[in-house]
Amino acid sequence: MVGHLLVRPLYFLQIMESIITAQHTFKASKGRLINPGDLIFKNLTRFFAALILVLVVLMAYEMIRTSALSWNKFGFNFFIRSVWDPVQDEYGALPFIYGTLVSSLLSIVIAVPLSLGIAVFLTEVAPRWLERPVSFFVEMLAGIPSIVYGVWGFFVMVPWLRSTVEPFISKHLGFIPLFRGAPYGVGMLAAGIILSIMILPIIASISRDVLKAVPRSQTEAALALGSTRWQATRIALAYSRSGIFGAVILGLGRAIGETMAVTMVIGNRPTISASLFEPGYTMASVLANEFTEATSEMYISALVEIALTLFIITIIINSFARLLMWSVTSNERAQKA
Amino acid sequence: MDNYRFHFRKFTSLFMFTLCGVSVLIALVPLVLIFYRTVAFGFSAINWDFFTQMPKPVGESGGGLANAIVGTMILVGLGSCMSLPVGIMAGIYLAEYGDNWFGQSVRFLTDVLNGIPSIVTGVVAYTVVVLPMKHFSAYAGGVALGILMIPTITRTTEEILRTVPHSLREAALALGIPRWKTSLQIVLRTAMSGVVTGILLAVARAAGETAPLLFTALNNRFWNTSMNQPMASLTVFIYNYAVSPFDDWIAQAWAGTFVLMTLILLLSLTVRLATRNKFAGNLL
Amino acid sequence: MRDYPGTRQTLIDIDTIPEKGKGVPVDHNKIVAENVSAFFGKVQAIRDIQISIPENSIVAIIGPSGCGKSTFLRSINRMHELVHGTRITGKILLDGEDVYSIDPVLIRKKIGMVFQKPNPFPTMSIFDNVAAGLRMGGTHDRKNIAEIVERSLQQAALWNEVKDSLSKSGVGLSGGQQQRLCIARALAVNPEVILMDEPASALDPIATAKIEELLFELKKRYTIVIVTHNMQQAARVSDYTAFFYMGELIEYDVTKKIFTAPSMKQTEDYVTGRFG
């Protein structure tokens, strides 16, 4: 085969041709005639594509403009102060940032092992007839609206946490500060659990796709060395680690911005507490709760600054995750070629 | 000794795969519970009045959420008017001409836009529409939903168009059909069911959104079809009723949840069937 | 190497037979290629191809995989340039007029193409498939379209098999029928030349035989250029045969001569099966 390639360089060409034609690119070479209808149509679609760029820039601009008032007054202190006093027009976002971070990290801690378990189940364990329904159910979890999770969490999960789970944990693990305090039901723990259910399908389905893309030769090599199927699976997991990491980051991004479900179960109290049982507040839920009441210009400006912060954080997180996953897929393409 | 290690390794393997199966079961628990509760609480609270009557004042029992159901339709309709042209045209651009740096950056930003929290789009709609107009309105809600729908429609349109075999484009071009007609009448037409699927997904997602409506369309206890006024929506009503102290409001919140879930389930089943048909038809 | 359309050579006599194609008697050359080279990025796929294709004849292009025969075919109706990063130099004349100075849409109406794998439009019925080129080319007269569709299907020897199921999807037909449908679709636009890129390679022997039979009929009205892998097929159907190797035209002559007394060593090696 290699000799073939050396002797007949045009063999390479055919491979090239098949790769190039596989991508649906049509491009008239420079200086060639182009149909006027084509020119109009191409530029029309390009205009709409450009609108998306404009939209993102406009979103950022609008929020920067509206939050300028708050930024000018509080500066960077906005992010490290924990006072939130609409009467005195004094604002600091620290409790919300803290609540957002803790609840989303907690959800990641819960969701990642479960999602990876599901992904491995779907790729390595499940027979074909089981694969489709399980995928379908996992996708259904992703389709349920946030408000439904909120209603369910509020009426079903929170009472259960209050009456059963939290007393049980604090009885046995109460010496850890994380689990100290009165069992309210509502609080960080509830938020973390509900968020973990919501981000689980994202992480699970992307990890499944990434695992499926692992070349068979990798796992087969391991099996041929006499490893068990689990050991082979671990090799597949290691092989696809950056893709899985990207999936987790995407899940984190979703958890950070999730609003309704969290608002209904986190207790909405702007305090910073070590205990997971204590109520908290997130950036998204303070927006949901207080925007309609915001009357003073400074109040609105402070809230928009929180929204802008969320916007920037999620943009960074999503860009990072996308770049990570794009590099994974382009690697795959390179290897396949 | 070797024998012992062999059995240990086999046991570990079995144990870990069992754990994987268990995690599937754990994930199914909330799904089953949510469905069970929604049906158990929601179905009993649902009746004809729910769809046809207006909300009753506090203290009076009965009534329905007719205005909220219509409101959701109007808001999603407004969002679609805004997002469909942008999403479909941008999707066509990305699929047919988008293999350059500009296409790459649009694709990238569309993915990023997809990850921006819905509440943030609500804030943007607030600053762009509500603040200048000085009052809440259906327009603002429509803008917020429209922004949310754009990335879903764009990316599904692109991906579906890319599944159309290259040979069909070539066949059309070789007949002397101009490229833009090929894109619209061959490629888009072949992929139509998939594109509709993408739109349905976006509509389902928008219909279930609450956060971006809270301070744009706000809510309205009265019948209203004026776009310039605050407008009720099913989801905001569910939220307000669920956190209220009144039992019959809470019951109506469950009923609303039931309606929403039924809608979502129907849409996702339709999507499933549609995509299955698509693959059957596109075996070329 | 000249980059089209930077410089234009003076027109050569279209009836001049290129050096490598000596021995071909010619009334009128439908297509003349002059120094055609095609590139994928920096890789050169075909090099300085000189060939004249006489009207109402079948010219077969043979050669091993990757020899550039498909690329050359796709340069004739300007399909080659649709692939990103491709480039063509030289001239291809259709009735003396350079195809690269005309709108590609017009060129592709005059030069139809049939592909390796049958590719009917899946969302369209058999009738609509054949009518697709007409309708999208701006013909909307229903009666006219119906006539052309019937005539094209008859020319493609498919009419009798599908006349009762014209409204059914074209995807439901057998592979051979689908390929004849694609031929009918190409004929409906009323082309002058038909390019065929291994039209029978995905078909069974019976369907292949039908397509070959069809070629003899079509020859009366059209000029046909067919790329094929199958030397027997080339020998059976074509009047002239061109042998491509490593992107170059090695030999071009009447088919019988190519297969019985080729003048080049490589041609002989190839047609006798010594390589390729």
mmCIF file with all atom_site columns, C-alpha atoms in Angstrom, chain A residues 144-228:
data_model
loop_
_atom_site.group_PDB
_atom_site.id
_atom_site.type_symbol
_atom_site.label_atom_id
_atom_site.label_alt_id
_atom_site.label_comp_id
_atom_site.label_asym_id
_atom_site.label_entity_id
_atom_site.label_seq_id
_atom_site.pdbx_PDB_ins_code
_atom_site.Cartn_x
_atom_site.Cartn_y
_atom_site.Cartn_z
_atom_site.occupancy
_atom_site.B_iso_or_equiv
_atom_site.pdbx_formal_charge
_atom_site.auth_seq_id
_atom_site.auth_comp_id
_atom_site.auth_asym_id
_atom_site.auth_atom_id
_atom_site.pdbx_PDB_model_num
ATOM 1  C CA . ILE A 1 144 ? -38.722 18.930 30.314 1.00 0.00 ? 144 ILE A CA 1
ATOM 2  C CA . PRO A 1 145 ? -39.050 22.672 30.878 1.00 0.00 ? 145 PRO A CA 1
ATOM 3  C CA . SER A 1 146 ? -37.270 24.284 33.789 1.00 0.00 ? 146 SER A CA 1
ATOM 4  C CA . ILE A 1 147 ? -40.551 25.379 35.346 1.00 0.00 ? 147 ILE A CA 1
ATOM 5  C CA . VAL A 1 148 ? -41.750 21.775 35.558 1.00 0.00 ? 148 VAL A CA 1
ATOM 6  C CA . TYR A 1 149 ? -38.610 20.784 37.418 1.00 0.00 ? 149 TYR A CA 1
ATOM 7  C CA . GLY A 1 150 ? -39.256 23.751 39.671 1.00 0.00 ? 150 GLY A CA 1
ATOM 8  C CA . VAL A 1 151 ? -42.835 22.787 40.453 1.00 0.00 ? 151 VAL A CA 1
ATOM 9  C CA . TRP A 1 152 ? -41.855 19.193 41.058 1.00 0.00 ? 152 TRP A CA 1
ATOM 10 C CA . GLY A 1 153 ? -38.882 20.167 43.205 1.00 0.00 ? 153 GLY A CA 1
ATOM 11 C CA . PHE A 1 154 ? -40.946 22.635 45.175 1.00 0.00 ? 154 PHE A CA 1
ATOM 12 C CA . PHE A 1 155 ? -43.825 20.289 45.965 1.00 0.00 ? 155 PHE A CA 1
ATOM 13 C CA . VAL A 1 156 ? -42.186 16.862 45.959 1.00 0.00 ? 156 VAL A CA 1
ATOM 14 C CA . MET A 1 157 ? -38.446 16.944 46.382 1.00 0.00 ? 157 MET A CA 1
ATOM 15 C CA . VAL A 1 158 ? -38.118 19.728 48.943 1.00 0.00 ? 158 VAL A CA 1
ATOM 16 C CA . PRO A 1 159 ? -40.602 18.202 51.430 1.00 0.00 ? 159 PRO A CA 1
ATOM 17 C CA . TRP A 1 160 ? -38.848 14.857 51.027 1.00 0.00 ? 160 TRP A CA 1
ATOM 18 C CA . LEU A 1 161 ? -35.452 16.434 51.682 1.00 0.00 ? 161 LEU A CA 1
ATOM 19 C CA . ARG A 1 162 ? -36.851 18.242 54.727 1.00 0.00 ? 162 ARG A CA 1
ATOM 20 C CA . SER A 1 163 ? -38.550 15.262 56.294 1.00 0.00 ? 163 SER A CA 1
ATOM 21 C CA . THR A 1 164 ? -36.242 12.396 55.342 1.00 0.00 ? 164 THR A CA 1
ATOM 22 C CA . VAL A 1 165 ? -32.926 13.077 53.693 1.00 0.00 ? 165 VAL A CA 1
ATOM 23 C CA . GLU A 1 166 ? -31.576 16.075 55.551 1.00 0.00 ? 166 GLU A CA 1
ATOM 24 C CA . PRO A 1 167 ? -32.394 14.812 59.083 1.00 0.00 ? 167 PRO A CA 1
ATOM 25 C CA . PHE A 1 168 ? -30.787 11.503 58.150 1.00 0.00 ? 168 PHE A CA 1
ATOM 26 C CA . ILE A 1 169 ? -27.626 13.098 56.833 1.00 0.00 ? 169 ILE A CA 1
ATOM 27 C CA . SER A 1 170 ? -27.237 15.536 59.692 1.00 0.00 ? 170 SER A CA 1
ATOM 28 C CA . LYS A 1 171 ? -27.713 12.705 62.192 1.00 0.00 ? 171 LYS A CA 1
ATOM 29 C CA . HIS A 1 172 ? -24.908 10.644 60.686 1.00 0.00 ? 172 HIS A CA 1
ATOM 30 C CA . LEU A 1 173 ? -22.661 13.227 59.036 1.00 0.00 ? 173 LEU A CA 1
ATOM 31 C CA . GLY A 1 174 ? -23.559 16.303 61.094 1.00 0.00 ? 174 GLY A CA 1
ATOM 32 C CA . PHE A 1 175 ? -19.981 16.695 62.316 1.00 0.00 ? 175 PHE A CA 1
ATOM 33 C CA . ILE A 1 176 ? -19.025 17.950 58.849 1.00 0.00 ? 176 ILE A CA 1
ATOM 34 C CA . PRO A 1 177 ? -19.816 21.691 58.523 1.00 0.00 ? 177 PRO A CA 1
ATOM 35 C CA . LEU A 1 178 ? -21.220 21.017 55.076 1.00 0.00 ? 178 LEU A CA 1
ATOM 36 C CA . PHE A 1 179 ? -24.169 19.177 56.605 1.00 0.00 ? 179 PHE A CA 1
ATOM 37 C CA . ARG A 1 180 ? -24.838 21.266 59.683 1.00 0.00 ? 180 ARG A CA 1
ATOM 38 C CA . GLY A 1 181 ? -27.935 23.307 60.382 1.00 0.00 ? 181 GLY A CA 1
ATOM 39 C CA . ALA A 1 182 ? -31.685 23.023 60.386 1.00 0.00 ? 182 ALA A CA 1
ATOM 40 C CA . PRO A 1 183 ? -33.251 20.924 57.636 1.00 0.00 ? 183 PRO A CA 1
ATOM 41 C CA . TYR A 1 184 ? -35.235 23.544 55.717 1.00 0.00 ? 184 TYR A CA 1
ATOM 42 C CA . GLY A 1 185 ? -35.592 21.449 52.615 1.00 0.00 ? 185 GLY A CA 1
ATOM 43 C CA . VAL A 1 186 ? -35.032 24.475 50.440 1.00 0.00 ? 186 VAL A CA 1
ATOM 44 C CA . GLY A 1 187 ? -31.389 25.409 50.061 1.00 0.00 ? 187 GLY A CA 1
ATOM 45 C CA . MET A 1 188 ? -28.150 24.678 48.253 1.00 0.00 ? 188 MET A CA 1
ATOM 46 C CA . LEU A 1 189 ? -28.586 20.909 48.428 1.00 0.00 ? 189 LEU A CA 1
ATOM 47 C CA . ALA A 1 190 ? -32.019 21.049 46.810 1.00 0.00 ? 190 ALA A CA 1
ATOM 48 C CA . ALA A 1 191 ? -30.706 23.383 44.120 1.00 0.00 ? 191 ALA A CA 1
ATOM 49 C CA . GLY A 1 192 ? -27.715 21.155 43.490 1.00 0.00 ? 192 GLY A CA 1
ATOM 50 C CA . ILE A 1 193 ? -29.849 18.041 43.123 1.00 0.00 ? 193 ILE A CA 1
ATOM 51 C CA . ILE A 1 194 ? -32.404 19.608 40.802 1.00 0.00 ? 194 ILE A CA 1
ATOM 52 C CA . LEU A 1 195 ? -29.626 21.129 38.688 1.00 0.00 ? 195 LEU A CA 1
ATOM 53 C CA . SER A 1 196 ? -27.848 17.806 38.480 1.00 0.00 ? 196 SER A CA 1
ATOM 54 C CA . ILE A 1 197 ? -30.980 16.183 37.053 1.00 0.00 ? 197 ILE A CA 1
ATOM 55 C CA . MET A 1 198 ? -31.240 18.960 34.518 1.00 0.00 ? 198 MET A CA 1
ATOM 56 C CA . ILE A 1 199 ? -27.654 18.866 33.270 1.00 0.00 ? 199 ILE A CA 1
ATOM 57 C CA . LEU A 1 200 ? -27.359 15.090 33.363 1.00 0.00 ? 200 LEU A CA 1
ATOM 58 C CA . PRO A 1 201 ? -28.783 14.553 29.866 1.00 0.00 ? 201 PRO A CA 1
ATOM 59 C CA . ILE A 1 202 ? -26.370 17.056 28.290 1.00 0.00 ? 202 ILE A CA 1
ATOM 60 C CA . ILE A 1 203 ? -23.297 15.467 29.812 1.00 0.00 ? 203 ILE A CA 1
ATOM 61 C CA . ALA A 1 204 ? -24.557 11.937 29.239 1.00 0.00 ? 204 ALA A CA 1
ATOM 62 C CA . SER A 1 205 ? -25.488 12.374 25.592 1.00 0.00 ? 205 SER A CA 1
ATOM 63 C CA . ILE A 1 206 ? -22.310 14.200 24.591 1.00 0.00 ? 206 ILE A CA 1
ATOM 64 C CA . SER A 1 207 ? -20.143 11.707 26.481 1.00 0.00 ? 207 SER A CA 1
ATOM 65 C CA . ARG A 1 208 ? -21.982 8.896  24.725 1.00 0.00 ? 208 ARG A CA 1
ATOM 66 C CA . ASP A 1 209 ? -21.236 10.430 21.340 1.00 0.00 ? 209 ASP A CA 1
ATOM 67 C CA . VAL A 1 210 ? -17.607 10.957 22.271 1.00 0.00 ? 210 VAL A CA 1
ATOM 68 C CA . LEU A 1 211 ? -17.264 7.392  23.535 1.00 0.00 ? 211 LEU A CA 1
ATOM 69 C CA . LYS A 1 212 ? -18.863 6.044  20.391 1.00 0.00 ? 212 LYS A CA 1
ATOM 70 C CA . ALA A 1 213 ? -16.287 7.896  18.346 1.00 0.00 ? 213 ALA A CA 1
ATOM 71 C CA . VAL A 1 214 ? -13.396 6.043  20.013 1.00 0.00 ? 214 VAL A CA 1
ATOM 72 C CA . PRO A 1 215 ? -11.818 3.859  17.340 1.00 0.00 ? 215 PRO A CA 1
ATOM 73 C CA . ARG A 1 216 ? -12.556 0.187  17.858 1.00 0.00 ? 216 ARG A CA 1
ATOM 74 C CA . SER A 1 217 ? -8.886  -0.562 17.455 1.00 0.00 ? 217 SER A CA 1
ATOM 75 C CA . GLN A 1 218 ? -8.226  1.136  20.793 1.00 0.00 ? 218 GLN A CA 1
ATOM 76 C CA . THR A 1 219 ? -10.509 -1.075 22.855 1.00 0.00 ? 219 THR A CA 1
ATOM 77 C CA . GLU A 1 220 ? -9.749  -4.134 20.770 1.00 0.00 ? 220 GLU A CA 1
ATOM 78 C CA . ALA A 1 221 ? -6.049  -3.664 21.406 1.00 0.00 ? 221 ALA A CA 1
ATOM 79 C CA . ALA A 1 222 ? -6.744  -3.635 25.127 1.00 0.00 ? 222 ALA A CA 1
ATOM 80 C CA . LEU A 1 223 ? -8.965  -6.710 24.938 1.00 0.00 ? 223 LEU A CA 1
ATOM 81 C CA . ALA A 1 224 ? -6.360  -8.535 22.895 1.00 0.00 ? 224 ALA A CA 1
ATOM 82 C CA . LEU A 1 225 ? -3.870  -7.913 25.689 1.00 0.00 ? 225 LEU A CA 1
ATOM 83 C CA . GLY A 1 226 ? -6.141  -9.877 27.996 1.00 0.00 ? 226 GLY A CA 1
ATOM 84 C CA . SER A 1 227 ? -7.830  -7.007 29.770 1.00 0.00 ? 227 SER A CA 1
ATOM 85 C CA . THR A 1 228 ? -11.392 -7.234 30.979 1.00 0.00 ? 228 THR A CA 1
#
